[in-house]
Amino acid sequence: MSLIHNPHDKFFKETFGDIGMARSFLKNYLPQEILALVDLETILPQKDSYIDQELQESFSDLLFQVKIHKNEGYLYFLFEHKSYPSQGIALQLLKYMVRIWESKLKESKTDKLPLIIPMVVYHGQEKWNSSLKLSGIIDNYEQLPNAVTQYIPEYEYILYDLSTYTDQEMVGNMLLLIILRTMRDIFIKDTEAFHNILHELLISFERVEDQEKGMQFFETLIRYILSTRQDLELKRIYEIAKEVSLERGEVMMTIAEKLIMEGMEKGLKKGREEGLEKGREETKLEVARNLLGLGIEMDKVAKATGLSEEEIRKLMN
């Protein structure tokens, strides 16, 4: 059930794009020598993305302005969506950093470049094997004399390979831990094992201090999981949520109905655009099956889909 065009991108930007979440992550995961120089109280999100359009299915980015050593600076997050690491990421990052510098030079009256600290967040199951330095992807760099290397650009990025973190190694407030564990475990292939992980995550939501914000992130997480994992059934996820708390179960039911209806609307829109009557009917039937699977009453299913009660009874049988 693919309901969001790019669920990884949406999830990353809705979670790490939150100032409180970003500040919590940076406070707990920036190297101490960098954290001592960064004033996290001055952090401001920037709107632009610098990723090539053809790579947006594989990467997301977020840029934050912040005071670094009392000067204007930027923290740049590059999030890799794929379950395996990309090669030559240092060159890709450098290209995005140059774009940031170019845009900031246009905005400012100075010809000085602001400091940018680049960070890569990776959550695939394969081990990260790309060099953290630009020099690492230059052929035979280590054999070159200083007379040559002094003319070659060099920099290093900070890597957060979430797949290597144990639960004990993850730190931060409860919401941050839930988000990081979700990102780490989303590619686990064993469906039943993921059900158990989801059960633990939902229990963790009960320990979030700000329950209003927790409920907002709960919906974000459920949408992400259902849109990413094609092997999960709505009914089973609903049962897991209800086991944790009746309130979570009811919210889960509401989210599921929203997702199903959004899926139907997209399917119907596509059918209208392509003029496919058969496709529209199949979309309605699929939505009806999903709603019935959640235990939604027949009259509500009929109202939501436009199907007759007779058609719905056939599906039930």
Coordinates of C-alpha atoms in Angstrom, one line a residue:
M1 CA 0.0 0.0 0.0
S2 CA 2.0 3.0 -1.3
L3 CA 0.1 6.1 -0.2
I4 CA 2.8 8.7 0.0
H5 CA 5.0 9.4 -3.1
N6 CA 8.2 9.6 -1.1
P7 CA 7.5 8.6 2.5
H8 CA 11.2 8.8 3.6
D9 CA 11.5 12.4 2.5
K10 CA 8.2 13.4 4.2
F11 CA 9.1 11.6 7.4
F12 CA 12.6 13.1 7.6
K13 CA 11.4 16.6 6.9
E14 CA 8.5 16.4 9.3
T15 CA 10.6 15.1 12.2
F16 CA 14.1 16.6 11.7
G17 CA 12.5 19.8 10.3
D18 CA 10.9 20.4 13.7
I19 CA 13.2 22.9 15.6
G20 CA 12.8 21.0 18.9
M21 CA 13.7 17.7 17.3
A22 CA 16.6 19.1 15.4
R23 CA 18.0 20.9 18.5
S24 CA 17.6 17.7 20.5
F25 CA 19.5 15.6 17.9
L26 CA 22.3 18.2 17.5
K27 CA 22.7 18.5 21.3
N28 CA 23.1 14.8 21.7
Y29 CA 25.0 13.8 18.5
L30 CA 27.2 16.7 17.4
P31 CA 30.9 16.1 18.3
Q32 CA 31.6 17.8 21.6
E33 CA 34.2 20.1 20.2
I34 CA 31.7 21.3 17.6
L35 CA 28.8 21.5 20.0
A36 CA 30.9 23.9 22.2
L37 CA 31.1 26.3 19.3
V38 CA 27.4 26.1 18.1
D39 CA 24.7 28.2 19.7
L40 CA 21.7 26.0 19.3
E41 CA 19.4 28.7 20.6
T42 CA 20.0 30.6 17.4
I43 CA 19.0 27.8 15.1
L44 CA 16.6 28.8 12.2
P45 CA 15.4 26.5 9.4
Q46 CA 16.0 27.5 5.8
K47 CA 13.4 26.7 3.1
D48 CA 15.4 25.7 0.1
S49 CA 16.5 22.3 -1.0
Y50 CA 19.7 21.8 -3.0
I51 CA 19.3 18.3 -4.3
D52 CA 19.1 17.5 -8.0
Q53 CA 15.5 16.5 -9.0
E54 CA 16.6 13.1 -10.3
L55 CA 18.1 12.3 -6.9
Q56 CA 15.1 13.3 -4.8
E57 CA 13.9 9.7 -4.6
S58 CA 17.2 8.8 -2.9
F59 CA 18.0 11.8 -0.8
S60 CA 16.5 14.6 1.3
D61 CA 18.2 17.6 2.8
L62 CA 17.6 20.2 5.5
L63 CA 19.6 23.4 6.1
F64 CA 19.7 25.3 9.4
Q65 CA 21.2 28.7 10.0
V66 CA 23.0 28.9 13.3
K67 CA 25.7 30.9 15.1
I68 CA 29.0 29.0 15.0
H69 CA 31.8 30.6 17.1
K70 CA 29.7 33.8 17.1
N71 CA 29.6 33.9 13.3
E72 CA 26.9 33.2 10.8
G73 CA 27.0 29.5 9.9
Y74 CA 25.0 26.6 8.6
L75 CA 24.3 23.0 9.5
Y76 CA 23.4 20.9 6.5
F77 CA 21.7 17.5 6.8
L78 CA 21.8 15.1 3.9
F79 CA 19.5 12.1 4.5
E80 CA 20.0 9.0 2.4
H81 CA 16.7 7.1 1.8
K82 CA 18.1 3.9 0.2
S83 CA 18.8 0.7 2.1
Y84 CA 22.4 0.7 0.8
P85 CA 25.0 3.5 0.8
S86 CA 25.8 5.6 -2.2
Q87 CA 29.4 5.9 -3.5
G88 CA 31.1 9.3 -3.9
I89 CA 28.8 11.0 -1.4
A90 CA 31.6 13.5 -0.6
L91 CA 31.5 14.9 -4.1
Q92 CA 27.7 15.0 -4.0
L93 CA 27.8 16.9 -0.7
L94 CA 30.4 19.3 -2.0
K95 CA 28.2 20.2 -5.0
Y96 CA 25.3 21.0 -2.6
M97 CA 27.5 23.1 -0.3
V98 CA 28.7 25.1 -3.3
R99 CA 25.0 25.7 -4.2
I100 CA 24.3 26.9 -0.7
W101 CA 27.3 29.3 -0.8
E102 CA 26.2 30.7 -4.2
S103 CA 22.7 31.3 -2.9
K104 CA 24.0 33.0 0.3
L105 CA 26.4 35.2 -1.7
K106 CA 23.4 36.5 -3.8
E107 CA 21.5 37.3 -0.6
S108 CA 24.3 39.0 1.2
K109 CA 26.4 42.1 0.5
T110 CA 29.7 40.4 1.4
D111 CA 32.0 38.3 -0.7
K112 CA 32.8 36.1 2.3
L113 CA 31.5 32.5 2.5
P114 CA 29.7 31.4 5.6
L115 CA 30.8 28.2 7.4
I116 CA 28.9 25.1 6.6
I117 CA 29.1 21.9 8.7
P118 CA 27.9 19.0 6.5
M119 CA 26.2 15.9 8.0
V120 CA 25.0 12.7 6.5
V121 CA 22.2 10.6 8.1
Y122 CA 22.1 7.0 6.8
H123 CA 19.7 4.2 7.9
G124 CA 20.3 1.3 5.5
Q125 CA 21.2 -2.2 6.6
E126 CA 24.4 -2.4 4.5
K127 CA 27.6 -1.1 6.1
W128 CA 28.6 2.4 5.1
N129 CA 31.7 2.1 3.0
S130 CA 32.1 5.5 1.4
S131 CA 35.0 7.8 2.5
L132 CA 34.1 10.6 4.9
K133 CA 36.7 12.8 3.1
L134 CA 36.8 14.2 -0.4
S135 CA 40.3 13.0 -0.8
G136 CA 39.1 9.5 -0.2
I137 CA 37.5 9.4 -3.7
I138 CA 40.5 11.0 -5.5
D139 CA 42.5 8.3 -7.3
N140 CA 45.8 7.5 -5.4
Y141 CA 45.5 10.6 -3.3
E142 CA 47.5 9.1 -0.4
Q143 CA 50.5 8.6 -2.8
L144 CA 50.5 12.2 -4.1
P145 CA 53.2 14.6 -2.8
N146 CA 52.2 17.7 -0.8
A147 CA 53.3 19.8 -3.8
V148 CA 50.2 18.5 -5.6
T149 CA 47.7 17.9 -2.7
Q150 CA 47.9 21.5 -1.6
Y151 CA 46.0 22.5 -4.7
I152 CA 43.2 19.9 -4.2
P153 CA 40.1 20.9 -2.2
E154 CA 39.6 18.8 0.9
Y155 CA 36.9 18.5 3.6
E156 CA 35.2 15.9 5.8
Y157 CA 31.6 15.3 6.7
I158 CA 30.0 14.0 9.8
L159 CA 28.3 10.6 9.4
Y160 CA 25.4 9.2 11.4
D161 CA 25.0 5.6 10.4
L162 CA 21.9 4.7 12.4
S163 CA 22.1 1.0 11.4
T164 CA 25.2 0.6 13.7
Y165 CA 23.5 2.1 16.8
T166 CA 22.1 -0.1 19.5
D167 CA 19.2 0.9 21.6
Q168 CA 21.6 1.6 24.5
E169 CA 23.8 3.8 22.3
M170 CA 20.9 6.0 21.2
V171 CA 20.4 9.1 23.4
G172 CA 18.0 12.0 23.6
N173 CA 14.4 12.7 24.6
M174 CA 11.8 10.0 24.1
L175 CA 10.4 11.4 20.9
L176 CA 13.9 11.6 19.3
L177 CA 14.6 8.0 20.4
I178 CA 11.3 6.8 18.7
I179 CA 12.2 8.6 15.5
L180 CA 15.7 7.3 15.4
R181 CA 14.7 3.7 16.1
T182 CA 12.0 3.9 13.5
M183 CA 14.5 5.1 10.9
R184 CA 17.0 2.4 11.9
D185 CA 14.5 -0.5 11.8
I186 CA 12.2 0.5 8.9
F187 CA 14.1 -1.8 6.4
I188 CA 14.0 -5.0 8.6
K189 CA 12.7 -7.8 6.4
D190 CA 11.0 -10.0 9.0
T191 CA 7.4 -8.8 9.3
E192 CA 6.8 -10.4 12.7
A193 CA 10.0 -8.9 14.1
F194 CA 8.9 -5.5 12.8
H195 CA 5.5 -6.0 14.5
N196 CA 7.3 -6.4 17.8
I197 CA 9.4 -3.3 17.2
L198 CA 6.3 -1.3 16.4
H199 CA 4.7 -2.5 19.6
E200 CA 7.8 -1.3 21.6
L201 CA 7.7 2.1 19.8
L202 CA 4.0 2.6 20.6
I203 CA 4.6 1.8 24.2
S204 CA 7.4 4.4 24.2
F205 CA 4.9 7.0 23.0
E206 CA 3.1 6.6 26.4
R207 CA 6.3 7.9 28.1
V208 CA 6.5 11.1 26.0
E209 CA 6.3 14.2 28.2
D210 CA 4.5 16.4 25.7
Q211 CA 1.6 14.2 24.8
E212 CA 0.1 16.8 22.4
K213 CA 3.3 16.8 20.3
G214 CA 3.6 13.1 20.8
M215 CA 0.2 12.5 19.2
Q216 CA 1.3 14.7 16.2
F217 CA 4.4 12.6 15.8
F218 CA 2.4 9.4 16.3
E219 CA 0.4 10.2 13.2
T220 CA 3.6 11.1 11.3
L221 CA 5.2 7.8 12.3
I222 CA 2.1 5.6 11.4
R223 CA 1.8 7.3 8.0
Y224 CA 5.5 6.7 7.3
I225 CA 5.3 3.0 8.3
L226 CA 2.2 2.2 6.4
S227 CA 3.5 4.0 3.3
T228 CA 6.9 2.4 3.4
R229 CA 6.2 -1.2 4.5
Q230 CA 4.3 -3.0 1.8
D231 CA 4.1 -6.2 3.9
L232 CA 2.0 -4.7 6.7
E233 CA -1.8 -5.0 7.1
L234 CA -3.8 -2.1 8.5
K235 CA -5.8 -4.4 10.6
R236 CA -2.8 -5.9 12.3
I237 CA -1.3 -2.5 13.0
Y238 CA -4.6 -1.3 14.4
E239 CA -4.6 -4.4 16.8
I240 CA -1.1 -3.6 18.0
A241 CA -2.0 0.0 18.6
K242 CA -5.1 -1.0 20.5
E243 CA -3.1 -3.5 22.7
V244 CA -0.9 -0.5 23.8
S245 CA -3.9 1.8 24.6
L246 CA -7.5 2.2 23.5
E247 CA -6.8 5.8 22.7
R248 CA -3.9 4.9 20.4
G249 CA -6.1 2.4 18.8
E250 CA -8.8 4.9 18.0
V251 CA -6.3 7.4 16.7
M252 CA -4.8 4.6 14.6
M253 CA -8.2 3.8 13.2
T254 CA -8.7 7.5 12.2
I255 CA -5.3 7.6 10.5
A256 CA -6.0 4.4 8.6
E257 CA -9.3 5.8 7.4
K258 CA -7.6 9.0 6.2
L259 CA -4.9 7.1 4.4
I260 CA -7.4 4.8 2.7
M261 CA -9.5 7.7 1.6
E262 CA -6.4 9.6 0.4
G263 CA -5.4 6.5 -1.6
M264 CA -8.9 6.3 -3.1
E265 CA -8.9 10.0 -4.0
K266 CA -5.5 9.6 -5.8
G267 CA -6.7 6.5 -7.5
L268 CA -9.9 8.1 -8.7
K269 CA -8.0 11.2 -9.9
K270 CA -5.7 9.1 -11.9
G271 CA -8.7 7.2 -13.3
R272 CA -10.3 10.4 -14.3
E273 CA -7.1 11.7 -15.9
E274 CA -6.7 8.5 -17.9
G275 CA -10.3 7.9 -18.5
L276 CA -10.3 4.4 -17.0
E277 CA -13.7 3.5 -15.6
K278 CA -12.4 0.0 -14.7
G279 CA -9.5 1.5 -12.7
R280 CA -11.9 3.7 -10.7
E281 CA -14.1 0.8 -9.8
E282 CA -11.1 -1.3 -8.7
T283 CA -9.9 1.5 -6.6
K284 CA -13.3 1.7 -4.8
L285 CA -13.3 -2.0 -4.2
E286 CA -9.8 -1.9 -2.8
V287 CA -10.7 0.9 -0.4
A288 CA -13.9 -0.9 0.6
R289 CA -11.8 -4.1 1.4
N290 CA -9.4 -2.1 3.6
L291 CA -12.2 -0.3 5.4
L292 CA -14.0 -3.6 6.1
G293 CA -10.8 -5.1 7.2
L294 CA -10.6 -2.5 9.9
G295 CA -14.1 -3.3 11.1
I296 CA -15.8 -0.2 9.6
E297 CA -19.6 -0.5 9.5
M298 CA -21.2 -1.3 6.1
D299 CA -23.2 1.9 5.8
K300 CA -20.0 4.0 6.4
V301 CA -18.1 2.0 3.8
A302 CA -20.9 2.6 1.3
K303 CA -21.0 6.3 2.0
A304 CA -17.2 6.6 1.7
T305 CA -16.8 4.6 -1.5
G306 CA -20.1 5.1 -3.3
L307 CA -20.6 1.4 -3.6
S308 CA -24.0 -0.2 -3.0
E309 CA -24.6 -2.3 0.0
E310 CA -25.1 -5.3 -2.3
E311 CA -21.6 -4.8 -3.7
I312 CA -20.2 -4.5 -0.2
R313 CA -21.9 -7.7 0.9
K314 CA -20.3 -9.5 -1.9
L315 CA -16.9 -8.3 -0.7
M316 CA -17.7 -9.4 2.8
N317 CA -18.7 -12.9 1.6

